[in-house]
Structures are given as C-alpha cells and as structure tokens.
Amino acid sequence: MADLSVKYLGLDLANPVIIGSSPLTSNIDNLVKCQKAGCGAVVLKSIFEEQIEERIEGEVAANEQYLAHSDSVEAYEAISRNYYINNYLELLRKAKKELSIPVIASVNCIDLASWVDYVAAFEDAGCDALELNYYPIASDSSTEGSDVDARLISFAKTVKSRAEVPVSIKIGYKYSSLANIISRLDRAGVDGIVLFNRFFRPDIDIEAIAIQGAANPLSSPDEYAESLRWTALMSAEVGCDICASTGIHDGESVIKLLLAGAASCQVCSAAIKDIGVVGSMLETLSSWMDRHGFASVADFRGRLAQEKVTDGGLWERTQYMKRLTGEEM
Ligand SMILES: Cc1cc2nc3c(=O)[nH]c(=O)nc-3n(C[C@H](O)[C@H](O)[C@H](O)COP(=O)(O)O)c2cc1C
C-alpha cells in the first residue's frame, strides 16, 4: 500500500489531509472525531482578537457602575482578556493530551502589538505550530496598497522572530501582486503559506431589509481553482511549504493540489458536511497512487508545478481562448 506520509512545517504527518480551522476544531469532542476520521493534523479554531475585544468592551459597558476609575477599567480588561486566552490555552492543552496527531494553533489578529506576547503561551501549552490568519479589509481609501502589504510582511517577520515553533500564514488571494506577497512572506522566513482563506461573506435579507451572513457559509467543490493555480505557480519558487485550502471536497482535488506542489491540503466545508470525507479522500489518494505506481507522495508531488512542465504558461492564462463550442474568440 502507498505511503501517504508527508512533511508539513517540518512536522511528520501520516497523510496530507488537515482539518482546517473551523467549528470542527473548536472543542475536544470534535477534535477527537477529526483524528478518528484519519486526518494528518488539525488546525484549531482561531482565537479572534477582534471578537475578544468586542466582548470585553460589552462587559466593561455592562459593569460600568463598578468601574469608576480608568485604572479599574484597564485591570478589568486585562483580566477578561486573560480569561478568554486561558480558555483557548486550555483547549490546546487538552488537544495535545488527547490527540496523537500534530495540533496547530490559530490566531486571528488585527493588532500585532497586543498579541505577539502570547506566542510563548501558545508554545508552552504545547502547540506544534502556529497558523496566523491576518487579513485586514483595507476599506480606508486613504491607505495605500503598499502599506497594507508592508504591514503583513512586518507582522510575519515579527511573529517569526518571536516563535520557536514553525509559523504558517493564511492569506486571501486579493492582492494586486500575489506572487510578490508570497515571495516576500517566504523571504520573511515563514515556514508555510496557506492558500487561501475563504472569508465570511456578508449578504442582504431583502425582506428584513437587513445585513446578514451569506445563506451558505460553506464552499462548493469547484472553488479549488484559485488555490490550484497559485500553488502550481508558486510551489517551486518558494522554499516554504504551500498548504492548499478552499474548495477541497474530494480525493481527486487533493491529488491535483499535490501534483501542483502543495505540501498538504486543508479541508473544512466538506468535513463539516461529513467527516467521513477524510477517509474517502485517503482511499482515493491511495488507490490512485497504486494505479500510477507511486510508492510515496514525494514521487509525484509538484510534478505539474509551473517550473516543472513545458506548458506551464497555462497556469497563467486568464482568458478563455475558445468558446465552449470550440469556435475561436
Ligand atoms: C463556519 C466556519 C468557521 C471558520 N472559522 C475559521 C477560523 O476561526 N479561522 C480560520 O482561519 N478560518 C476559519 N474558517 C475558514 C476555513 O478554515 C477555510 O479556510 C475555508 O472554509 C475554506 O476551506 P473549505 O473550502 O474547505 O471550507 C471557517 C470556515 C467556516 C465555514
């Protein structure tokens, strides 16, 4: 039988399928289910700086009558912040105790200064690696794109300089020069880049005339295309690992992303629908490897990366050259 093991962020994974940060990884019962389903690693649900700060603000407002002095407000804020962070550290400790697969902690932050001090606490709690989810919505029209990019790179450098464990960074694909961002993150020393995050999508309820979340927060199986393109374009150019994410719903897409050069694949929506998908992905991968005579993932990983093939320009094509009828455009 084929050997499905891979290295990701320097960690030994029994196979390349990772359960991505989601409700599936937010409590110990679900985490145990993920491991039983056969995944190679898990990324814990992110701890969200923004959410914590909002909750603290609400608590401070509710306790206003007891917090007469600004010193007491600050002390209250610090205690509340520690409470939420300790809950997360507790989940991390439990996960490390109950699971034998690697556990990656995930941090979603908007203000680096308040978070970088917690890196050591995550490490003490036993995380095998740290995944950073940093994606500011640049909705302030006076902010230059280059400033947004520079903050991301400086953020990656700072965390990398403080962390002992491997660090990956999960990004979206809406940058004017994604290749430049990926290369700069690689040069900043990150161990891995997750391509791509799929963000909350606001929508409008036209009857209530109100803003709401998209009716379906889960991805569909055809959404892996951008991850596939950018993994193929960048995997052979960077020294760090590329982890593919978004729209990976079956074993066939896992195989495609490995052929494009991904070191691993994160799965979230498909596993939320049915955690059994992990087992069927591994079966598909294993039987495909047997059929093609590949004894290990290293035997074929990256074969179709842009730099390895003569028709690599196809990965850069954005315009359809022919209509569906076959007629020239
Ligand atoms: C309900 C839900 C919650 C999520 N929470 C997080 C999170 O806390 N942190 C994070 O980095 N990504 C989060 N994600 C994004 C997923 O990890 C993943 O990047 C995205 O769903 C794309 O992968 P998929 O197509 O396999 O679902 C969440 C996704 C969903 C659907």
Short mmCIF file of C-alpha atoms and ligand atoms in Angstrom, two decimals:
data_model
loop_
_atom_site.label_atom_id
_atom_site.label_comp_id
_atom_site.label_asym_id
_atom_site.label_seq_id
_atom_site.Cartn_x
_atom_site.Cartn_y
_atom_site.Cartn_z
CA MET A 1 0.00 0.00 0.00
CA ALA A 2 1.17 3.52 -0.83
CA ASP A 3 2.90 5.60 1.84
CA LEU A 4 0.77 8.73 2.32
CA SER A 5 3.05 10.42 4.84
CA VAL A 6 4.24 13.99 4.22
CA LYS A 7 6.25 16.67 5.94
CA TYR A 8 4.47 19.95 6.58
CA LEU A 9 6.13 22.82 8.50
CA GLY A 10 8.81 20.31 9.45
CA LEU A 11 6.16 18.14 11.16
CA ASP A 12 5.63 14.49 10.27
CA LEU A 13 2.06 13.93 9.09
CA ALA A 14 0.67 10.44 8.40
CA ASN A 15 -1.11 11.93 5.38
CA PRO A 16 -1.59 15.35 3.74
CA VAL A 17 -5.23 15.95 4.78
CA ILE A 18 -5.52 18.54 7.56
CA ILE A 19 -8.79 19.65 9.11
CA GLY A 20 -8.74 23.46 8.83
CA SER A 21 -9.68 25.97 11.47
CA SER A 22 -13.47 25.75 11.93
CA PRO A 23 -16.18 24.64 14.38
CA LEU A 24 -14.86 21.10 13.80
CA THR A 25 -11.73 22.07 15.66
CA SER A 26 -13.24 24.26 18.37
CA ASN A 27 -13.82 21.65 21.08
CA ILE A 28 -12.19 18.46 22.23
CA ASP A 29 -15.03 16.10 21.19
CA ASN A 30 -14.90 17.33 17.61
CA LEU A 31 -11.11 17.22 17.57
CA VAL A 32 -11.17 13.58 18.65
CA LYS A 33 -13.68 12.88 15.83
CA CYS A 34 -11.28 14.53 13.35
CA GLN A 35 -8.43 12.32 14.47
CA LYS A 36 -10.63 9.20 14.32
CA ALA A 37 -11.66 10.18 10.79
CA GLY A 38 -7.99 9.82 9.83
CA CYS A 39 -6.69 13.35 9.19
CA GLY A 40 -2.96 14.05 9.34
CA ALA A 41 -3.22 17.14 11.58
CA VAL A 42 -5.69 19.72 12.87
CA VAL A 43 -5.69 23.50 12.96
CA LEU A 44 -7.62 24.72 15.99
CA LYS A 45 -10.44 27.21 15.55
CA SER A 46 -8.81 30.64 15.62
CA ILE A 47 -8.71 32.76 18.66
CA PHE A 48 -10.06 36.08 17.37
CA GLU A 49 -8.61 39.24 18.78
CA GLU A 50 -11.46 41.32 17.36
CA GLN A 51 -14.17 39.16 18.96
CA ILE A 52 -12.45 39.14 22.32
CA GLU A 53 -12.00 42.90 22.30
CA GLU A 54 -15.70 43.35 21.38
CA ARG A 55 -16.79 41.05 24.21
CA ILE A 56 -14.57 42.87 26.67
CA GLU A 57 -15.99 46.20 25.55
CA GLY A 58 -19.51 44.86 26.13
CA GLU A 59 -18.56 43.55 29.58
CA VAL A 60 -16.96 46.86 30.56
CA ALA A 61 -20.11 48.72 29.45
CA ALA A 62 -22.33 46.32 31.42
CA ASN A 63 -20.21 46.78 34.54
CA GLU A 64 -19.78 50.50 34.17
CA GLN A 65 -21.18 51.30 37.64
CA TYR A 66 -18.45 49.18 39.28
CA LEU A 67 -15.62 50.55 37.21
CA ALA A 68 -15.42 54.14 38.30
CA HIS A 69 -11.72 54.71 37.61
CA SER A 70 -9.89 54.19 34.35
CA ASP A 71 -7.38 52.03 36.29
CA SER A 72 -10.17 49.61 37.20
CA VAL A 73 -11.32 49.50 33.55
CA GLU A 74 -7.80 48.59 32.44
CA ALA A 75 -7.48 45.94 35.15
CA TYR A 76 -10.89 44.52 34.23
CA GLU A 77 -9.92 44.42 30.55
CA ALA A 78 -6.68 42.60 31.31
CA ILE A 79 -8.46 40.00 33.49
CA SER A 80 -11.13 39.40 30.82
CA ARG A 81 -8.53 39.10 28.06
CA ASN A 82 -6.60 36.56 30.10
CA TYR A 83 -9.82 34.64 30.77
CA TYR A 84 -10.51 34.18 27.02
CA ILE A 85 -6.91 33.40 26.23
CA ASN A 86 -6.72 30.89 29.08
CA ASN A 87 -9.81 29.12 27.72
CA TYR A 88 -8.04 28.78 24.39
CA LEU A 89 -4.84 27.57 26.02
CA GLU A 90 -6.91 25.01 27.92
CA LEU A 91 -8.33 23.68 24.63
CA LEU A 92 -4.82 23.50 23.24
CA ARG A 93 -3.55 21.57 26.28
CA LYS A 94 -6.48 19.14 26.12
CA ALA A 95 -5.95 18.63 22.39
CA LYS A 96 -2.27 17.88 22.94
CA LYS A 97 -3.18 15.42 25.69
CA GLU A 98 -5.92 13.58 23.78
CA LEU A 99 -4.56 13.58 20.23
CA SER A 100 -1.51 11.94 18.75
CA ILE A 101 -1.57 13.99 15.52
CA PRO A 102 0.05 17.45 15.29
CA VAL A 103 -2.04 20.32 16.65
CA ILE A 104 -1.63 23.73 15.03
CA ALA A 105 -2.90 26.76 16.98
CA SER A 106 -4.52 29.55 15.00
CA VAL A 107 -4.54 33.23 15.77
CA ASN A 108 -6.63 35.84 14.02
CA CYS A 109 -5.44 39.28 14.92
CA ILE A 110 -5.73 42.85 13.81
CA ASP A 111 -3.25 44.48 16.16
CA LEU A 112 0.05 42.68 16.36
CA ALA A 113 1.36 44.58 19.38
CA SER A 114 -1.19 43.10 21.77
CA TRP A 115 -0.69 39.54 20.55
CA VAL A 116 2.91 38.81 19.98
CA ASP A 117 3.43 38.37 23.73
CA TYR A 118 1.08 35.40 23.73
CA VAL A 119 3.16 33.38 21.25
CA ALA A 120 5.19 31.93 24.13
CA ALA A 121 1.99 30.97 25.99
CA PHE A 122 0.76 29.01 22.95
CA GLU A 123 4.12 27.28 22.77
CA ASP A 124 4.08 26.45 26.49
CA ALA A 125 0.62 24.93 26.03
CA GLY A 126 2.21 22.58 23.50
CA CYS A 127 1.18 23.71 20.02
CA ASP A 128 3.21 22.03 17.27
CA ALA A 129 2.98 25.09 15.02
CA LEU A 130 1.21 28.42 14.78
CA GLU A 131 -1.05 29.48 11.90
CA LEU A 132 -1.64 33.21 11.59
CA ASN A 133 -4.75 34.46 9.99
CA TYR A 134 -4.11 38.11 9.22
CA TYR A 135 -6.26 39.79 6.64
CA PRO A 136 -7.25 43.36 7.13
CA ILE A 137 -10.11 44.54 4.93
CA ALA A 138 -8.46 47.65 3.51
CA SER A 139 -11.65 49.70 3.35
CA ASP A 140 -9.97 53.00 4.23
CA SER A 141 -9.49 54.65 0.84
CA SER A 142 -6.57 56.73 2.08
CA THR A 143 -4.47 53.62 2.80
CA GLU A 144 -2.04 52.68 0.03
CA GLY A 145 -1.93 49.03 -1.06
CA SER A 146 1.83 49.02 -0.47
CA ASP A 147 1.23 49.98 3.20
CA VAL A 148 -1.21 47.09 3.66
CA ASP A 149 1.33 44.70 2.14
CA ALA A 150 4.18 46.09 4.24
CA ARG A 151 2.17 45.55 7.45
CA LEU A 152 1.55 41.92 6.52
CA ILE A 153 5.24 41.30 5.88
CA SER A 154 6.32 43.08 9.04
CA PHE A 155 3.72 41.10 11.00
CA ALA A 156 5.09 37.80 9.63
CA LYS A 157 8.69 38.86 10.40
CA THR A 158 7.87 39.88 13.97
CA VAL A 159 6.00 36.67 14.80
CA LYS A 160 8.69 34.59 13.15
CA SER A 161 11.37 36.32 15.20
CA ARG A 162 9.48 35.53 18.42
CA ALA A 163 8.27 31.98 17.73
CA GLU A 164 10.19 28.82 18.46
CA VAL A 165 7.62 26.61 16.72
CA PRO A 166 7.07 26.68 12.93
CA VAL A 167 4.85 29.51 11.69
CA SER A 168 2.47 29.49 8.75
CA ILE A 169 0.42 32.37 7.47
CA LYS A 170 -3.03 32.01 5.92
CA ILE A 171 -3.85 34.63 3.33
CA GLY A 172 -6.61 35.56 0.95
CA TYR A 173 -5.97 35.91 -2.80
CA LYS A 174 -6.95 39.51 -3.33
CA TYR A 175 -3.58 41.20 -3.64
CA SER A 176 -2.54 43.16 -6.70
CA SER A 177 0.64 41.08 -6.87
CA LEU A 178 0.10 37.81 -5.12
CA ALA A 179 3.37 36.33 -6.40
CA ASN A 180 5.22 39.25 -4.83
CA ILE A 181 3.42 38.84 -1.49
CA ILE A 182 4.04 35.08 -1.40
CA SER A 183 7.75 35.53 -2.23
CA ARG A 184 8.15 38.25 0.40
CA LEU A 185 6.47 36.10 3.05
CA ASP A 186 8.82 33.28 2.08
CA ARG A 187 11.83 35.60 2.41
CA ALA A 188 10.46 36.82 5.76
CA GLY A 189 11.12 33.27 6.93
CA VAL A 190 7.63 31.81 7.39
CA ASP A 191 7.59 28.02 7.28
CA GLY A 192 4.36 27.75 5.35
CA ILE A 193 1.72 29.74 3.48
CA VAL A 194 -1.91 28.64 3.39
CA LEU A 195 -3.52 29.42 0.01
CA PHE A 196 -6.27 30.56 0.62
CA ASN A 197 -8.58 31.65 3.37
CA ARG A 198 -12.26 31.94 2.42
CA PHE A 199 -13.85 34.81 4.22
CA PHE A 200 -17.22 35.47 5.77
CA ARG A 201 -19.46 36.85 3.03
CA PRO A 202 -21.99 39.46 4.04
CA ASP A 203 -25.31 39.46 2.19
CA ILE A 204 -28.66 41.26 2.42
CA ASP A 205 -32.01 39.88 3.53
CA ILE A 206 -34.33 41.81 1.20
CA GLU A 207 -37.49 41.12 3.26
CA ALA A 208 -36.00 42.22 6.57
CA ILE A 209 -34.00 44.89 4.69
CA ALA A 210 -31.03 43.99 6.86
CA ILE A 211 -27.49 42.76 6.53
CA GLN A 212 -26.94 39.08 7.15
CA GLY A 213 -24.32 36.40 6.59
CA ALA A 214 -24.38 34.51 3.27
CA ALA A 215 -27.11 31.84 3.25
CA ASN A 216 -24.48 29.12 2.87
CA PRO A 217 -21.16 29.73 4.61
CA LEU A 218 -19.64 26.55 3.13
CA SER A 219 -17.59 26.36 -0.05
CA SER A 220 -18.55 24.33 -3.10
CA PRO A 221 -16.37 21.72 -4.82
CA ASP A 222 -15.41 23.92 -7.80
CA GLU A 223 -13.76 26.56 -5.60
CA TYR A 224 -10.32 24.96 -5.51
CA ALA A 225 -9.32 26.55 -8.85
CA GLU A 226 -7.51 29.64 -7.46
CA SER A 227 -5.70 27.55 -4.87
CA LEU A 228 -4.65 25.12 -7.61
CA ARG A 229 -3.41 27.89 -9.92
CA TRP A 230 -1.37 29.68 -7.24
CA THR A 231 0.01 26.51 -5.72
CA ALA A 232 1.20 25.49 -9.19
CA LEU A 233 2.63 28.96 -9.90
CA MET A 234 4.49 29.38 -6.60
CA SER A 235 5.29 25.97 -5.08
CA ALA A 236 8.58 25.51 -6.91
CA GLU A 237 9.56 29.17 -6.47
CA VAL A 238 9.43 29.36 -2.69
CA GLY A 239 11.37 27.49 -0.04
CA CYS A 240 8.47 27.33 2.41
CA ASP A 241 5.60 24.85 2.25
CA ILE A 242 2.39 25.66 0.46
CA CYS A 243 -0.75 24.32 2.10
CA ALA A 244 -3.76 24.34 -0.22
CA SER A 245 -7.14 25.40 1.16
CA THR A 246 -10.64 26.23 -0.12
CA GLY A 247 -12.94 24.06 -2.17
CA ILE A 248 -11.17 20.77 -1.49
CA HIS A 249 -14.09 18.36 -1.27
CA ASP A 250 -12.76 15.04 -2.57
CA GLY A 251 -9.69 12.88 -3.10
CA GLU A 252 -9.35 13.97 -6.73
CA SER A 253 -8.80 17.60 -5.71
CA VAL A 254 -6.26 16.51 -3.06
CA ILE A 255 -4.31 14.67 -5.79
CA LYS A 256 -4.46 17.71 -8.12
CA LEU A 257 -3.14 20.05 -5.41
CA LEU A 258 -0.31 17.66 -4.53
CA LEU A 259 0.60 17.43 -8.25
CA ALA A 260 0.64 21.25 -8.29
CA GLY A 261 3.15 21.15 -5.41
CA ALA A 262 1.13 21.52 -2.20
CA ALA A 263 2.79 20.01 0.87
CA SER A 264 -0.63 19.44 2.44
CA CYS A 265 -4.31 20.28 1.97
CA GLN A 266 -6.74 21.79 4.44
CA VAL A 267 -10.34 20.66 4.40
CA CYS A 268 -13.17 22.41 6.19
CA SER A 269 -16.58 22.66 4.42
CA ALA A 270 -16.60 19.09 3.09
CA ALA A 271 -15.65 17.75 6.54
CA ILE A 272 -18.35 19.86 8.23
CA LYS A 273 -20.88 18.23 5.88
CA ASP A 274 -19.47 14.74 6.51
CA ILE A 275 -16.31 13.97 8.47
CA GLY A 276 -16.23 10.61 6.64
CA VAL A 277 -14.93 12.54 3.62
CA VAL A 278 -11.41 12.33 5.10
CA GLY A 279 -11.44 8.52 4.84
CA SER A 280 -12.71 8.58 1.27
CA MET A 281 -10.10 11.21 0.29
CA LEU A 282 -7.34 8.96 1.64
CA GLU A 283 -8.74 5.91 -0.14
CA THR A 284 -8.93 7.80 -3.44
CA LEU A 285 -5.37 9.08 -3.00
CA SER A 286 -4.00 5.69 -2.03
CA SER A 287 -5.66 3.76 -4.87
CA TRP A 288 -4.64 6.44 -7.42
CA MET A 289 -1.02 6.19 -6.21
CA ASP A 290 -1.14 2.38 -6.50
CA ARG A 291 -2.61 2.63 -10.02
CA HIS A 292 0.14 5.02 -11.12
CA GLY A 293 2.97 3.18 -9.39
CA PHE A 294 3.79 5.92 -6.87
CA ALA A 295 5.11 4.44 -3.63
CA SER A 296 5.20 7.75 -1.77
CA VAL A 297 3.76 11.26 -2.08
CA ALA A 298 7.27 12.59 -2.79
CA ASP A 299 7.26 10.51 -6.02
CA PHE A 300 4.71 12.79 -7.67
CA ARG A 301 4.32 15.94 -5.55
CA GLY A 302 4.93 19.08 -7.61
CA ARG A 303 5.13 17.28 -10.98
CA LEU A 304 2.77 19.78 -12.56
CA ALA A 305 4.13 22.89 -10.88
CA GLN A 306 4.73 25.64 -13.43
CA GLU A 307 8.51 25.36 -13.37
CA LYS A 308 8.47 21.61 -13.92
CA VAL A 309 6.43 21.50 -17.13
CA THR A 310 6.80 22.82 -20.66
CA ASP A 311 3.22 24.11 -20.88
CA GLY A 312 3.45 25.92 -17.50
CA GLY A 313 2.11 29.11 -19.12
CA LEU A 314 -1.33 27.52 -18.89
CA TRP A 315 -1.30 28.27 -15.16
CA GLU A 316 -1.12 32.00 -16.02
CA ARG A 317 -3.91 32.05 -18.55
CA THR A 318 -6.93 34.09 -17.51
CA GLN A 319 -8.84 34.43 -20.79
CA TYR A 320 -10.69 31.60 -22.48
CA MET A 321 -9.17 31.11 -25.94
CA LYS A 322 -12.14 29.24 -27.31
CA ARG A 323 -15.83 29.36 -26.67
CA LEU A 324 -17.42 26.24 -25.25
CA THR A 325 -18.45 25.46 -28.84
CA GLY A 326 -14.77 25.29 -29.83
CA GLU A 327 -15.07 28.41 -32.01
CA GLU A 328 -12.06 30.82 -31.81
CA MET A 329 -12.71 34.06 -29.87
C1 LIG B 1 -18.08 28.04 9.98
C2 LIG B 1 -16.65 28.35 9.61
C3 LIG B 1 -15.78 28.86 10.57
C4 LIG B 1 -14.46 29.16 10.24
N1 LIG B 1 -13.61 29.66 11.19
C5 LIG B 1 -12.32 29.93 10.87
C6 LIG B 1 -11.41 30.40 11.84
O1 LIG B 1 -11.72 30.56 13.01
N2 LIG B 1 -10.14 30.67 11.44
C7 LIG B 1 -9.71 30.50 10.15
O2 LIG B 1 -8.53 30.74 9.86
N3 LIG B 1 -10.55 30.03 9.21
C8 LIG B 1 -11.84 29.76 9.54
N4 LIG B 1 -12.69 29.29 8.59
C9 LIG B 1 -12.19 29.15 7.21
C10 LIG B 1 -11.76 27.71 6.95
O3 LIG B 1 -10.70 27.30 7.79
C11 LIG B 1 -11.32 27.53 5.49
O4 LIG B 1 -10.18 28.34 5.23
C12 LIG B 1 -12.40 27.91 4.49
O5 LIG B 1 -13.67 27.45 4.90
C13 LIG B 1 -12.08 27.34 3.11
O6 LIG B 1 -11.94 25.94 3.14
P1 LIG B 1 -13.13 24.95 2.69
O7 LIG B 1 -13.46 25.28 1.28
O8 LIG B 1 -12.57 23.57 2.86
O9 LIG B 1 -14.29 25.22 3.60
C14 LIG B 1 -14.00 28.96 8.91
C15 LIG B 1 -14.89 28.45 7.95
C16 LIG B 1 -16.18 28.13 8.28
C17 LIG B 1 -17.10 27.58 7.23
#
